[in-house]
Every structure is written in C-alpha cells, then in structure tokens.
C-alpha cells in the first residue's frame, strides 16, 4: 500500500470559500438509490441462478427482493428531481456522454424484466417467459449494479472522480454482498448456499476494493477517513466483515445466525454507499481538494516543460 | 472529440465569447446589476453582508450569473501599484462556456445545449432538475434554484445575441473590463494586452482559460488575471470530467462481467 505522500497543503483560496458547488442530491435519495439498485441487480442474478438450479424458495425471495428494491430505488430517483413530473424527459434523448442518460435506459430495460420475472414467479403465469425475463434481468442487472459508480465518478467531485478506477469494483462487490446477505436472511438455509457465497465473496471484494480506494494516495481520500463519512465507512466495514464471518462460519447451521449475519452484510453495503456519498460532498466544500492537486499537476507540468535556462515564459 | 464528449460542433456562426480583463475592473458591479435586470434573475436572498470585503454576493450561483470578486492584498508600502500598502484585485466572474463543457456532456435530458454562437445554455422548459450538471461543472458555476427545482446559469444573453446585441454585462461595463466579441478576435486582443502589461512590469498578469489545449479545451469566456487563479476562487487547472469517461465505462464493464461470472461460479463452481 502506498504511504500517504507528504504534501505542501498551503494554498490560496478566495476567503476559504468552496470552488465547487455541493451536489444537489439528497443522501437518502441518491445513496439510497444506489444501494437499492445494487441490491435489486445482484438479487436478479441470484434469482436466475436459483431458477436453473432447483432452489424455488431462494428464487422466490431473490425475485421479490429485486422487484421491491428496484421499485423503491426508482421512487427515490424521481423524488430527488427538482421537477419530478418531468421524469420522462430522461428518455427524450440517449446520450453516451451522460451516465445518467445511459442509466435511465438501463433501468428502463432492467425494471420491466425484473418485474415480469417476479410476477410470473408469484402467479405462475407464463413460467417460460418469466424465466427468460429472469435471465434477462440478471444480465441487465450487471449494468444496474456498476453504472452507478460511473454516475458518481463522472463529476468534478474530487473524492468521487479520483476513485473512478476502483469505484465500479467497490460497487459491484457491495451490490453482491447486499443481495447475498438479504437472500441468506430470507431463504431457508438448505437453499441459501449460493446466497451465502455471494454475500461472502461480495463482502471480500467490497472490503478489498474500498481499502484500495482509501489508500490511493489522492488528497481527496482524506474525506473517506474524516467526519461523518469516516464514521459511516468504519461502521460499514465492521458490519460487512462481521456479517461475512458470521455467514461463513454459522450460516449453514442456523437460520438465526443467517438472518442476523445477512442483515449485517447488507447494512454494511448501505453504510458504504452513504459514506462515499458524504465523503464526496465534503470534498466539494473544502477548496483544498480542488486547489492543491490541481496546483501540483500544474507545477509538475511547468517543471517538465521548463527549458534548462528559464527564459521569460509567457504565463498561460 | 470523443464519443463521451460533445465538444464544439464545426458548424454555426463564428464562436462568440467574453474576454474579462480584470486589470480594468473597478468593482462597480454594474455587470451584476445589468445581468439581473435583463435576465429577470431573482434576488439572492434577504440582504446579507459577508463582512469580509465589498463582495456580498460571495459566489456564482443560480441567482448570480456575474459575480465580482474583491481581494485585498497587503503589499510593501513602497509598491507603486497600490495605495498605503493595500492592493485591490477585482474580477467579474461568469460561466466559462467551456469548449468541452461537462454540464452539457452529462445532462441526461438534452436541456443543456450548444447554441449557434458556441455558448452553453439551459432550455428551461426541458430541465427536470436532476442536478447532474451541478456536480459536473469544474468551476462550480451552474446551480439549482431550490424553490424552482431547475438549474440556472449565464446564457451569455442568448436573446440579445440573436438580435445582434451584446450581452447586458458587457454593455453595462464602464471600463471595458468585460469585452464581448468573436472568440478568435478576443484571444488576439488578450495576447496583445498581456504583452502590454508585462512590458509595464505587471509580472503577475496571466491569461486564464485562453489556451485551447487546456483541460476543458479552452473557455468561451476567458480572463486576464493579475494573480493566481485560486486567489480569485478559480480552479488552477480544471479538467472536464468526461475526458476520463471511456476509462470509467471500461472499468464498469469489467466489473459487470466479473459479477456475472461470479454469480455463475457461486451456483455451479463448487460442489452442489
Ligand atoms: S463553466 Fe460550468 S456551467 Fe459553464 S459551460 Fe463550463 S461546465 Fe458548463
């Protein structure tokens, strides 16, 4: 792990005021949306696996979880808009330059598939089509779970943008952990083997990638350790790791251990999303996270470009 | 230009811009007032005094499309450019109308668009208030009007431009600190002015946002500053976030594929 570099953090600002605007998004809506979307997406993968491996109880709980979670997440998303009644404007264009546009289209494919597969499973109507929708939802779900990392990273928010290389893996792990945890909590232990494995695997990926993100050496990683975000992320790790250990050791034997540990892993995933959200917000408030790294970049570039004998360089 | 950036289309009338020469600014705020008047921009809030300087507007925002910054600097009493050892820097800030505009790139509804003048404008009848542009702008310019829900920023007086008029702020500026015109012409003018100031011994003079090779492909509204950008509350080396978008999509695709493989493994990888 790279040690945090010693930096010269003396910098100039305009009365210490923020340079960037704070995200207009509300934590409950957007961090909540990202969590619920991830939970739904990975649940669809469990649902698809269960339908083809003869685990009807797991299939039922995973598909219902997916439908519930994606419905809640869409509600949160619309609720966060300044003009909710104009939600459909999201579908008036398709723009690869906008992760939110891409995401809207992904959701409009995923949502109906997850809904159809859950309804067919519940009612027994059109079972073949329902299973096909289940597979479709699993595939579309892989996009739902990971595009949200691009959504956050494709901003000027220092903590989010600096994390753009690892964030998709953090979110993929976190989505898997939450879905595995919830399914392990809701399904009988005999059928929940894959859910436990998904929870533990997801928890490992989430934790390893989070640590990587927190130690990338970017100045903005400070915000992941301090204040509200730091507290949320520490709590997240405790829940995730504790729950994963519980599932790995006792999940097979006890429904109670399964339920408590599964819920704990899912809570860890939720706390992670809220922690990253808050850290990003904090990084827009202190101009340090904008000025210091940009100044370093500028000076490095100037040093590289400077000729041996420094002539009077025109300021650019 | 890449698939993840809209950049500057090659069509349209010559690109228009602002050259704000802060060495001429006297801090009168005529630009702020003219902008509010012409564009019917609401008052920010009840009157607030920052108590820090003559700047009580604080920052650009949904209800402030021109913002005059006041910086008081202590200099040696012998400095000829200042009185009594205090030097004033004043600068009228505005939306940069970036060549590679992050707000425009990330807007999911197409409400933000590139006009025929090369400027960046919000179509208020389309904006649904998602707020993505607010987090994307590397300059912290565009913002949401909370009570309205939509986002607002400088339009470079799109309506006036269409009628062959110059923007209200440029028209009102009594010292020609704010100059409006064809961008190429403004750039040439700025280069000449910079040289003049350097000859006069203004060593701190520099152009900001003029270079078409910078992180945002150059600004449609650029500045002549007398100190480092961050002194004025400007980011020293902004980069449009969508420049890294291809790399992000690639990573996300990798993570998505990994999830599907992982899901298959947990069902059929080990023993049943
Ligand atoms: S300064 Fe901000 S709001 Fe203005 S065009 Fe550039 S990205 Fe958009």
Coordinates of C-alpha atoms and ligand atoms in Angstrom, one line a residue:
Chain A
X1 CA 0.0 0.0 0.0
X2 CA 1.3 3.4 -0.9
X3 CA 2.0 5.6 2.1
X4 CA 0.3 8.9 2.0
X5 CA 2.6 11.3 0.5
X6 CA 3.9 14.3 2.3
X7 CA 2.3 17.3 0.8
X8 CA 2.5 21.0 0.9
X9 CA -1.0 21.9 1.8
X10 CA -0.5 25.6 2.0
X11 CA -2.8 27.0 -0.6
X12 CA -4.6 30.2 -1.6
X13 CA -8.3 30.5 -1.9
X14 CA -11.0 33.1 -2.1
X15 CA -11.8 33.6 1.6
X16 CA -11.8 29.8 2.0
X17 CA -15.0 29.6 0.1
X18 CA -15.8 26.4 -1.9
X19 CA -14.8 26.4 -5.6
X20 CA -17.3 23.7 -6.5
X21 CA -21.0 23.5 -5.8
X22 CA -22.2 20.9 -3.4
X23 CA -24.1 18.1 -5.0
X24 CA -27.8 19.0 -5.1
X25 CA -28.6 15.3 -4.4
X26 CA -30.0 14.1 -1.1
X27 CA -28.2 11.3 0.7
X28 CA -31.3 9.3 1.4
X29 CA -32.5 9.5 -2.3
X30 CA -29.2 9.0 -4.1
X31 CA -27.1 6.9 -1.8
X32 CA -30.3 5.0 -1.1
X33 CA -31.0 4.6 -4.8
X34 CA -27.5 3.3 -5.4
X35 CA -27.9 0.8 -2.6
X36 CA -31.3 -0.4 -3.6
X37 CA -30.3 -0.6 -7.3
X38 CA -27.3 -2.7 -6.4
X39 CA -29.4 -4.9 -4.1
X40 CA -32.0 -5.5 -6.8
X41 CA -29.4 -6.1 -9.5
X42 CA -27.5 -8.8 -7.7
X43 CA -30.7 -10.3 -6.4
X44 CA -31.7 -10.9 -10.0
X45 CA -28.5 -12.8 -10.5
X46 CA -29.4 -15.0 -7.5
X47 CA -32.9 -15.4 -8.9
X48 CA -31.7 -16.5 -12.3
X49 CA -29.2 -19.0 -10.7
X50 CA -31.9 -20.3 -8.4
X51 CA -34.4 -20.9 -11.2
X52 CA -31.9 -23.1 -13.1
X53 CA -30.6 -25.0 -10.1
X54 CA -33.8 -26.0 -8.4
X55 CA -34.0 -23.7 -5.5
X56 CA -37.5 -22.4 -5.5
X57 CA -37.5 -20.7 -2.1
X58 CA -34.3 -18.8 -2.9
X59 CA -35.7 -18.0 -6.3
X60 CA -38.9 -16.6 -4.8
X61 CA -37.2 -14.4 -2.2
X62 CA -34.5 -13.2 -4.6
X63 CA -37.0 -12.2 -7.3
X64 CA -39.3 -10.4 -4.8
X65 CA -36.3 -8.6 -3.3
X66 CA -35.3 -7.5 -6.7
X67 CA -38.7 -6.1 -7.6
X68 CA -39.2 -4.4 -4.2
X69 CA -35.7 -2.9 -4.3
X70 CA -35.9 -1.6 -7.8
X71 CA -39.3 -0.1 -7.2
X72 CA -38.0 1.7 -4.2
X73 CA -34.9 2.9 -6.0
X74 CA -36.9 4.4 -8.9
X75 CA -39.2 6.2 -6.4
X76 CA -36.1 7.6 -4.7
X77 CA -34.6 8.7 -8.0
X78 CA -37.7 10.5 -9.2
X79 CA -38.2 12.0 -5.7
X80 CA -34.7 13.6 -6.0
X81 CA -35.5 15.5 -9.1
X82 CA -36.2 19.2 -8.8
X83 CA -39.1 18.7 -11.2
X84 CA -40.3 15.1 -10.6
X85 CA -43.2 15.5 -13.0
X86 CA -40.6 15.9 -15.8
X87 CA -39.0 12.5 -15.1
X88 CA -39.9 11.2 -18.6
X89 CA -37.6 13.9 -20.0
X90 CA -34.8 11.4 -19.1
X91 CA -35.9 9.3 -22.0
X92 CA -36.2 12.1 -24.6
X93 CA -32.5 11.6 -25.7
X94 CA -29.9 8.8 -25.5
X95 CA -26.6 10.3 -24.7
X96 CA -23.5 8.1 -24.1
X97 CA -21.8 11.2 -22.7
X98 CA -24.2 11.2 -19.8
X99 CA -24.1 8.3 -17.4
X100 CA -27.4 9.4 -16.1
X101 CA -28.9 9.1 -19.6
X102 CA -27.3 5.7 -20.0
X103 CA -28.6 4.7 -16.6
X104 CA -32.1 5.7 -17.3
X105 CA -32.1 3.5 -20.4
X106 CA -30.5 0.6 -18.4
X107 CA -33.2 1.0 -15.8
X108 CA -36.0 1.1 -18.3
X109 CA -34.7 -2.3 -19.6
X110 CA -34.0 -3.9 -16.3
X111 CA -37.1 -2.7 -14.4
X112 CA -39.7 -4.4 -16.6
X113 CA -37.6 -7.6 -16.8
X114 CA -37.2 -7.9 -13.0
X115 CA -40.9 -7.1 -12.6
X116 CA -42.0 -9.7 -15.1
X117 CA -39.9 -12.4 -13.7
X118 CA -41.1 -11.7 -10.1
X119 CA -44.8 -11.5 -11.1
X120 CA -44.6 -14.7 -13.2
X121 CA -42.9 -16.5 -10.3
X122 CA -45.6 -15.3 -7.9
X123 CA -48.6 -16.0 -10.0
X124 CA -47.3 -19.0 -12.0
X125 CA -48.4 -17.2 -15.2
X126 CA -46.2 -17.7 -18.3
X127 CA -43.5 -19.6 -16.5
X128 CA -41.2 -20.0 -19.5
X129 CA -41.3 -16.3 -20.3
X130 CA -40.9 -15.5 -16.6
X131 CA -37.7 -17.5 -16.5
X132 CA -36.4 -15.9 -19.7
X133 CA -37.1 -12.5 -18.1
X134 CA -35.2 -13.7 -15.1
X135 CA -32.1 -14.4 -17.1
X136 CA -32.5 -11.0 -18.9
X137 CA -32.8 -9.2 -15.6
X138 CA -29.6 -10.9 -14.4
X139 CA -27.7 -9.7 -17.4
X140 CA -29.2 -6.2 -17.3
X141 CA -28.6 -6.2 -13.6
X142 CA -24.9 -6.4 -14.0
X143 CA -25.1 -2.9 -15.6
X144 CA -27.5 -1.6 -13.0
X145 CA -25.1 -2.5 -10.2
X146 CA -22.0 -1.0 -11.8
X147 CA -23.1 2.0 -13.8
X148 CA -23.8 3.9 -10.6
X149 CA -20.1 4.1 -10.0
X150 CA -19.6 5.9 -13.3
X151 CA -22.6 8.1 -12.4
X152 CA -20.7 9.4 -9.3
X153 CA -17.2 9.3 -10.8
X154 CA -18.2 11.3 -13.9
X155 CA -18.3 14.6 -11.9
X156 CA -16.0 17.2 -10.7
X157 CA -16.4 16.0 -7.1
X158 CA -12.8 15.2 -6.1
X159 CA -13.4 12.1 -4.0
X160 CA -15.7 10.5 -6.5
X161 CA -13.7 11.4 -9.6
X162 CA -10.4 10.4 -8.1
X163 CA -11.9 6.9 -7.3
X164 CA -13.1 6.3 -10.8
X165 CA -10.8 3.3 -11.4
X166 CA -11.8 1.3 -8.4
X167 CA -15.3 2.5 -7.7
X168 CA -17.1 0.1 -10.2
X169 CA -15.5 -2.8 -8.3
X170 CA -16.4 -1.4 -4.9
X171 CA -20.0 -1.1 -6.0
X172 CA -20.0 -4.5 -7.7
X173 CA -18.8 -6.1 -4.5
X174 CA -21.2 -4.1 -2.4
X175 CA -24.2 -5.0 -4.6
X176 CA -23.3 -8.7 -4.4
X177 CA -22.8 -8.5 -0.6
X178 CA -26.2 -6.9 -0.1
X179 CA -28.1 -9.2 -2.3
X180 CA -26.4 -12.3 -0.8
X181 CA -27.0 -11.0 2.7
X182 CA -30.7 -10.3 2.2
X183 CA -31.3 -13.6 0.4
X184 CA -29.4 -15.5 3.1
X185 CA -31.6 -13.8 5.7
X186 CA -34.8 -14.6 3.9
X187 CA -34.3 -18.1 2.5
X188 CA -34.1 -21.5 4.2
X189 CA -30.5 -22.4 4.9
X190 CA -30.6 -25.5 2.8
X191 CA -31.2 -23.5 -0.4
X192 CA -29.2 -20.4 0.6
X193 CA -25.7 -21.8 -0.1
X194 CA -25.2 -19.6 -3.2
X195 CA -26.6 -16.6 -1.3
X196 CA -24.1 -17.1 1.4
X197 CA -21.3 -17.5 -1.1
X198 CA -22.4 -14.4 -2.9
X199 CA -22.5 -12.4 0.4
X200 CA -19.1 -13.5 1.5
X201 CA -17.5 -13.1 -1.9
X202 CA -19.1 -9.7 -2.3
X203 CA -18.0 -8.6 1.1
X204 CA -14.4 -9.6 0.4
X205 CA -14.5 -7.7 -2.9
X206 CA -16.2 -4.7 -1.3
X207 CA -13.7 -4.5 1.5
X208 CA -10.5 -5.1 -0.5
X209 CA -11.5 -2.5 -3.1
X210 CA -12.6 0.0 -0.5
X211 CA -9.3 -0.2 1.2
X212 CA -7.6 0.3 -2.2
X213 CA -9.8 3.3 -2.8
X214 CA -9.0 4.7 0.6
X215 CA -5.2 4.3 0.1
X216 CA -4.9 5.6 -3.4
X217 CA -2.7 8.5 -2.3
X218 CA -5.1 11.1 -3.7
X219 CA -5.5 14.0 -1.3
X220 CA -9.3 13.6 -1.5
X221 CA -9.1 10.2 0.2
X222 CA -8.8 12.2 3.4
X223 CA -12.6 12.7 3.2
X224 CA -13.1 9.0 3.4
X225 CA -11.5 8.9 6.8
X226 CA -12.8 12.0 8.4
X227 CA -16.1 13.3 9.9
X228 CA -19.4 11.7 9.1
X229 CA -18.1 9.8 6.1
X230 CA -15.3 8.3 8.1
X231 CA -17.7 7.1 10.8
X232 CA -20.1 5.6 8.2
X233 CA -17.3 3.8 6.4
X234 CA -15.8 2.4 9.6
X235 CA -19.2 1.2 10.7
X236 CA -19.7 -0.2 7.2
X237 CA -16.6 -2.3 7.4
X238 CA -17.5 -3.6 10.9
X239 CA -20.9 -4.7 9.7
X240 CA -19.7 -6.2 6.4
X241 CA -16.8 -8.1 7.9
X242 CA -18.7 -9.2 11.0
X243 CA -21.6 -10.4 8.9
X244 CA -19.5 -12.2 6.4
X245 CA -17.6 -14.1 9.1
X246 CA -20.9 -15.0 10.7
X247 CA -22.3 -16.3 7.4
X248 CA -19.2 -18.2 6.6
X249 CA -18.9 -19.9 10.0
X250 CA -22.5 -20.3 11.1
X251 CA -24.8 -19.6 8.2
X252 CA -25.1 -23.2 7.2
X253 CA -26.3 -24.4 10.6
X254 CA -28.6 -21.8 11.9
X255 CA -31.4 -19.7 10.4
X256 CA -30.9 -17.2 13.1
X257 CA -27.2 -16.7 12.5
X258 CA -28.0 -16.5 8.8
X259 CA -30.6 -13.8 9.3
X260 CA -28.5 -11.7 11.6
X261 CA -25.3 -12.0 9.6
X262 CA -27.1 -11.5 6.3
X263 CA -28.7 -8.3 7.5
X264 CA -25.4 -7.1 8.9
X265 CA -23.6 -7.6 5.5
X266 CA -26.5 -5.7 3.8
X267 CA -26.3 -2.9 6.3
X268 CA -22.6 -2.7 5.7
X269 CA -23.3 -2.2 2.0
X270 CA -25.8 0.5 2.6
X271 CA -23.5 2.3 5.0
X272 CA -20.7 2.2 2.4
X273 CA -22.9 4.0 -0.2
X274 CA -23.9 6.7 2.3
X275 CA -20.2 7.0 3.4
X276 CA -18.9 7.5 -0.1
X277 CA -21.8 9.9 -0.8
X278 CA -20.9 12.1 2.3
X279 CA -17.2 11.9 1.5
X280 CA -17.8 13.3 -1.9
X281 CA -19.9 16.1 -0.5
X282 CA -17.2 17.0 2.0
X283 CA -14.6 17.2 -0.8
X284 CA -16.6 19.9 -2.6
X285 CA -16.8 22.1 0.5
X286 CA -13.1 22.5 1.2
X287 CA -11.4 24.2 -1.7
X288 CA -8.2 22.4 -0.7
X289 CA -9.3 19.3 -2.6
X290 CA -9.5 21.3 -5.8
X291 CA -6.6 23.7 -5.5
X292 CA -3.8 21.5 -4.0
X293 CA -3.9 18.6 -6.5
X294 CA -4.5 20.9 -9.5
X295 CA -1.6 23.2 -8.4
X296 CA 0.6 20.1 -8.1
X297 CA -0.4 19.0 -11.6
X298 CA 0.2 22.4 -13.0
X299 CA 3.6 22.8 -11.3
X300 CA 4.7 19.3 -12.4
X301 CA 3.7 20.2 -16.0
X302 CA 5.5 23.5 -15.8
X303 CA 8.6 21.9 -14.4
X304 CA 8.6 19.3 -17.2
X305 CA 8.2 21.9 -19.8
X306 CA 10.7 24.4 -18.5
X307 CA 13.8 24.7 -20.6
X308 CA 17.2 24.4 -18.8
X309 CA 17.7 28.1 -18.9
X310 CA 14.5 29.6 -17.8
X311 CA 13.6 32.3 -20.3
X312 CA 10.8 34.6 -19.6
X313 CA 8.0 32.2 -20.1
X314 CA 4.7 33.7 -21.1
X315 CA 2.1 33.0 -18.4
X316 CA -0.5 30.7 -19.8
Chain B
X1 CA -13.6 15.0 -29.6
X2 CA -14.6 11.5 -28.5
X3 CA -17.9 9.6 -28.1
X4 CA -18.0 10.7 -24.5
X5 CA -17.7 14.4 -25.2
X6 CA -19.9 16.6 -27.2
X7 CA -17.2 19.4 -27.6
X8 CA -17.7 22.1 -30.2
X9 CA -19.6 21.4 -33.4
X10 CA -17.9 22.7 -36.5
X11 CA -21.0 24.5 -37.8
X12 CA -22.6 27.7 -36.8
X13 CA -21.7 31.4 -36.9
X14 CA -18.2 32.3 -35.5
X15 CA -17.9 31.4 -31.8
X16 CA -18.7 34.3 -29.5
X17 CA -17.1 34.9 -26.1
X18 CA -16.2 37.1 -23.3
X19 CA -12.8 38.4 -22.5
X20 CA -12.8 39.7 -19.0
X21 CA -9.8 41.9 -18.4
X22 CA -9.6 42.1 -14.6
X23 CA -6.8 44.7 -14.8
X24 CA -9.5 47.2 -15.9
X25 CA -12.2 46.2 -13.3
X26 CA -13.1 48.9 -10.8
X27 CA -15.5 46.7 -8.9
X28 CA -18.6 48.8 -9.6
X29 CA -20.9 45.7 -10.1
X30 CA -22.7 47.3 -13.0
X31 CA -22.4 43.8 -14.7
X32 CA -24.1 42.1 -11.8
X33 CA -26.9 44.5 -11.8
X34 CA -27.4 44.7 -15.6
X35 CA -27.4 40.9 -15.7
X36 CA -30.1 40.6 -13.0
X37 CA -32.2 43.3 -14.7
X38 CA -32.0 42.0 -18.2
X39 CA -32.5 38.3 -17.3
X40 CA -35.0 38.8 -14.5
X41 CA -32.8 36.9 -12.1
X42 CA -34.4 36.9 -8.7
X43 CA -32.7 38.5 -5.7
X44 CA -30.3 36.0 -3.9
X45 CA -31.9 36.2 -0.5
X46 CA -32.5 38.9 2.0
X47 CA -29.6 41.3 2.2
X48 CA -26.6 39.6 3.7
X49 CA -23.3 41.2 4.4
X50 CA -20.3 39.0 4.4
X51 CA -18.2 41.4 6.4
X52 CA -15.1 40.2 4.6
X53 CA -14.9 42.7 1.7
X54 CA -17.1 44.7 -0.6
X55 CA -18.2 41.4 -2.0
X56 CA -21.6 40.5 -0.5
X57 CA -22.6 38.2 -3.4
X58 CA -20.0 35.6 -2.5
X59 CA -20.1 33.3 -5.5
X60 CA -21.7 32.5 -8.8
X61 CA -25.0 30.5 -8.5
X62 CA -28.4 30.0 -9.8
X63 CA -29.3 33.6 -9.0
X64 CA -25.9 35.2 -9.7
X65 CA -24.7 34.9 -13.2
X66 CA -22.0 37.6 -12.9
X67 CA -20.0 37.8 -9.7
X68 CA -17.5 40.5 -8.8
X69 CA -14.8 39.2 -6.5
X70 CA -12.9 41.6 -4.3
X71 CA -9.4 40.7 -3.0
X72 CA -7.5 42.8 -0.6
X73 CA -3.8 42.1 -0.6
X74 CA -1.1 43.6 1.7
X75 CA 1.9 44.7 -0.3
X76 CA 5.0 46.7 0.7
X77 CA 4.1 50.3 1.2
X78 CA 6.5 51.3 -1.5
X79 CA 4.7 49.3 -4.2
X80 CA 3.7 51.9 -6.8
X81 CA 0.7 49.9 -7.9
X82 CA -1.1 50.2 -4.5
X83 CA -2.0 52.9 -2.1
X84 CA -0.8 52.6 1.5
X85 CA 0.3 49.0 1.2
X86 CA -3.1 47.6 0.2
X87 CA -3.7 46.4 -3.2
X88 CA -7.1 45.6 -4.7
X89 CA -7.8 42.9 -7.1
X90 CA -11.3 42.8 -8.6
X91 CA -12.7 40.4 -11.1
X92 CA -16.1 39.8 -12.6
X93 CA -16.6 36.0 -12.9
X94 CA -19.1 34.3 -15.2
X95 CA -19.9 30.9 -16.7
X96 CA -16.9 29.9 -18.8
X97 CA -18.9 28.5 -21.8
X98 CA -16.3 25.7 -22.0
X99 CA -15.3 24.1 -25.3
X100 CA -15.7 20.7 -23.6
X101 CA -18.5 21.5 -21.2
X102 CA -19.0 18.9 -18.5
X103 CA -22.5 20.3 -17.7
X104 CA -23.5 19.8 -21.3
X105 CA -22.0 16.4 -21.6
X106 CA -23.7 14.9 -18.6
X107 CA -27.1 16.5 -19.0
X108 CA -29.5 13.5 -19.4
X109 CA -32.4 15.3 -20.9
X110 CA -30.6 17.4 -23.5
X111 CA -31.9 20.6 -21.7
X112 CA -28.3 22.0 -21.9
X113 CA -27.3 22.6 -25.4
X114 CA -24.7 24.4 -27.5
X115 CA -26.1 27.4 -29.3
X116 CA -25.2 28.6 -32.8
X117 CA -22.9 31.2 -31.1
X118 CA -20.9 28.4 -29.4
X119 CA -22.3 29.2 -26.0
X120 CA -23.8 26.7 -23.5
X121 CA -27.5 27.4 -22.5
X122 CA -30.1 25.6 -20.4
X123 CA -33.6 25.1 -22.0
X124 CA -35.7 25.8 -19.0
X125 CA -38.7 24.0 -20.5
X126 CA -36.8 20.8 -20.7
X127 CA -34.7 20.8 -17.5
X128 CA -36.1 18.3 -14.9
X129 CA -33.8 19.4 -12.1
X130 CA -31.7 16.2 -11.8
X131 CA -28.7 18.3 -10.7
X132 CA -26.1 16.3 -12.6
X133 CA -24.6 19.4 -14.2
X134 CA -24.1 21.0 -10.8
X135 CA -21.7 18.3 -9.7
X136 CA -20.1 18.1 -13.1
X137 CA -19.0 21.7 -13.6
X138 CA -15.4 22.0 -12.6
X139 CA -15.8 25.7 -11.9
X140 CA -18.8 25.5 -9.6
X141 CA -20.9 27.7 -11.8
X142 CA -24.3 26.2 -12.5
X143 CA -26.7 25.6 -9.6
X144 CA -30.2 24.6 -8.7
X145 CA -32.8 27.2 -7.7
X146 CA -34.2 25.3 -4.7
X147 CA -37.7 26.7 -4.8
X148 CA -37.9 26.2 -8.5
X149 CA -36.1 22.9 -8.8
X150 CA -34.4 23.6 -12.1
X151 CA -30.8 24.8 -12.8
X152 CA -29.8 28.2 -14.0
X153 CA -26.7 30.0 -15.2
X154 CA -25.4 32.6 -17.6
X155 CA -26.8 32.3 -21.1
X156 CA -24.5 35.0 -22.5
X157 CA -27.8 36.8 -23.1
X158 CA -28.9 34.3 -25.8
X159 CA -31.8 36.5 -26.6
X160 CA -29.7 39.6 -27.1
X161 CA -27.1 37.8 -29.2
X162 CA -29.9 36.6 -31.5
X163 CA -30.9 40.3 -32.0
X164 CA -27.3 41.3 -32.8
X165 CA -26.8 43.0 -29.4
X166 CA -24.0 42.4 -27.0
X167 CA -24.7 40.8 -23.6
X168 CA -26.1 43.1 -20.9
X169 CA -23.0 42.9 -18.6
X170 CA -20.6 43.8 -21.4
X171 CA -22.8 46.7 -22.4
X172 CA -23.0 48.0 -18.9
X173 CA -19.3 47.7 -18.0
X174 CA -18.0 51.3 -17.9
X175 CA -14.3 50.4 -18.3
X176 CA -14.4 47.7 -21.0
X177 CA -13.2 45.2 -18.5
X178 CA -15.9 42.9 -19.9
X179 CA -15.4 42.6 -23.7
X180 CA -17.7 40.6 -25.9
X181 CA -17.0 39.5 -29.4
X182 CA -15.7 36.8 -31.7
X183 CA -13.5 34.5 -29.7
X184 CA -10.6 34.5 -32.1
X185 CA -10.5 38.2 -32.1
X186 CA -10.8 38.4 -28.3
X187 CA -7.9 36.0 -28.0
X188 CA -5.7 38.1 -30.2
X189 CA -6.7 41.2 -28.2
X190 CA -5.9 39.5 -25.0
X191 CA -2.5 38.4 -26.1
X192 CA -1.6 42.0 -27.0
X193 CA -2.9 43.3 -23.7
X194 CA -0.9 40.7 -21.8
X195 CA 2.2 41.7 -23.6
X196 CA 1.5 45.3 -22.8
X197 CA 1.0 44.6 -19.1
X198 CA 4.2 42.5 -18.9
X199 CA 6.1 45.4 -20.5
X200 CA 4.7 47.7 -17.9
X201 CA 6.0 45.4 -15.2
X202 CA 2.8 43.7 -14.2
X203 CA 4.5 40.3 -13.7
X204 CA 1.5 38.6 -12.2
X205 CA -0.6 39.2 -15.3
X206 CA -1.7 36.0 -17.0
X207 CA -4.5 34.7 -19.2
X208 CA -6.8 32.1 -17.8
X209 CA -9.0 29.9 -19.9
X210 CA -7.5 31.2 -23.2
X211 CA -5.5 28.1 -24.1
X212 CA -7.5 25.8 -26.4
X213 CA -5.3 22.9 -25.2
X214 CA -6.2 23.2 -21.5
X215 CA -8.2 20.6 -19.6
X216 CA -11.6 21.9 -20.9
X217 CA -10.4 22.7 -24.4
X218 CA -10.3 26.4 -23.7
X219 CA -13.1 28.7 -22.3
X220 CA -15.5 30.7 -24.4
X221 CA -15.3 33.2 -21.5
X222 CA -11.7 33.7 -20.5
X223 CA -9.9 36.1 -18.3
X224 CA -6.8 38.2 -17.8
X225 CA -5.9 37.8 -14.1
X226 CA -3.3 39.6 -12.0
X227 CA -2.6 36.7 -9.6
X228 CA -3.0 33.0 -9.4
X229 CA -6.5 31.7 -10.4
X230 CA -7.2 30.3 -6.9
X231 CA -6.8 33.8 -5.4
X232 CA -10.0 34.6 -7.3
X233 CA -11.7 31.4 -6.4
X234 CA -11.0 29.8 -9.7
X235 CA -9.6 26.2 -10.1
X236 CA -6.0 26.4 -11.2
X237 CA -6.1 23.5 -13.6
X238 CA -9.6 22.3 -14.3
X239 CA -10.2 19.2 -16.4
X240 CA -13.5 18.2 -17.9
X241 CA -14.6 15.0 -16.0
X242 CA -15.9 13.3 -19.2
X243 CA -12.4 13.1 -20.5
X244 CA -12.0 10.0 -18.3
X245 CA -15.4 8.6 -19.1
X246 CA -14.2 6.0 -21.6
X247 CA -11.9 4.6 -18.9
X248 CA -14.8 4.6 -16.5
X249 CA -17.1 2.7 -18.8
X250 CA -14.4 0.2 -19.4
X251 CA -13.9 -0.4 -15.7
X252 CA -17.6 -0.7 -15.2
X253 CA -18.0 -3.2 -18.0
X254 CA -15.2 -5.2 -16.4
X255 CA -16.9 -5.1 -13.0
X256 CA -20.3 -6.1 -14.6
X257 CA -18.8 -9.0 -16.4
X258 CA -17.0 -10.1 -13.3
X259 CA -20.3 -10.1 -11.4
X260 CA -21.9 -12.3 -13.9
X261 CA -19.0 -14.8 -13.9
X262 CA -19.0 -14.7 -10.1
X263 CA -22.7 -15.4 -10.0
X264 CA -22.3 -18.4 -12.2
X265 CA -19.4 -19.7 -10.0
X266 CA -21.3 -19.5 -6.7
X267 CA -24.0 -21.7 -8.2
X268 CA -22.1 -24.1 -10.3
X269 CA -18.5 -23.6 -9.4
X270 CA -18.0 -25.8 -6.4
X271 CA -19.9 -28.8 -5.2
X272 CA -23.6 -28.6 -5.1
Ligands
LIG1 S1 -18.3 26.7 -16.6 FE1 -19.6 25.0 -15.8 S2 -21.7 25.6 -16.3 FE2 -20.3 26.9 -17.6 S3 -20.1 25.7 -19.6 FE3 -18.4 25.1 -18.3 S4 -19.1 23.3 -17.2 FE4 -21.0 24.3 -18.0

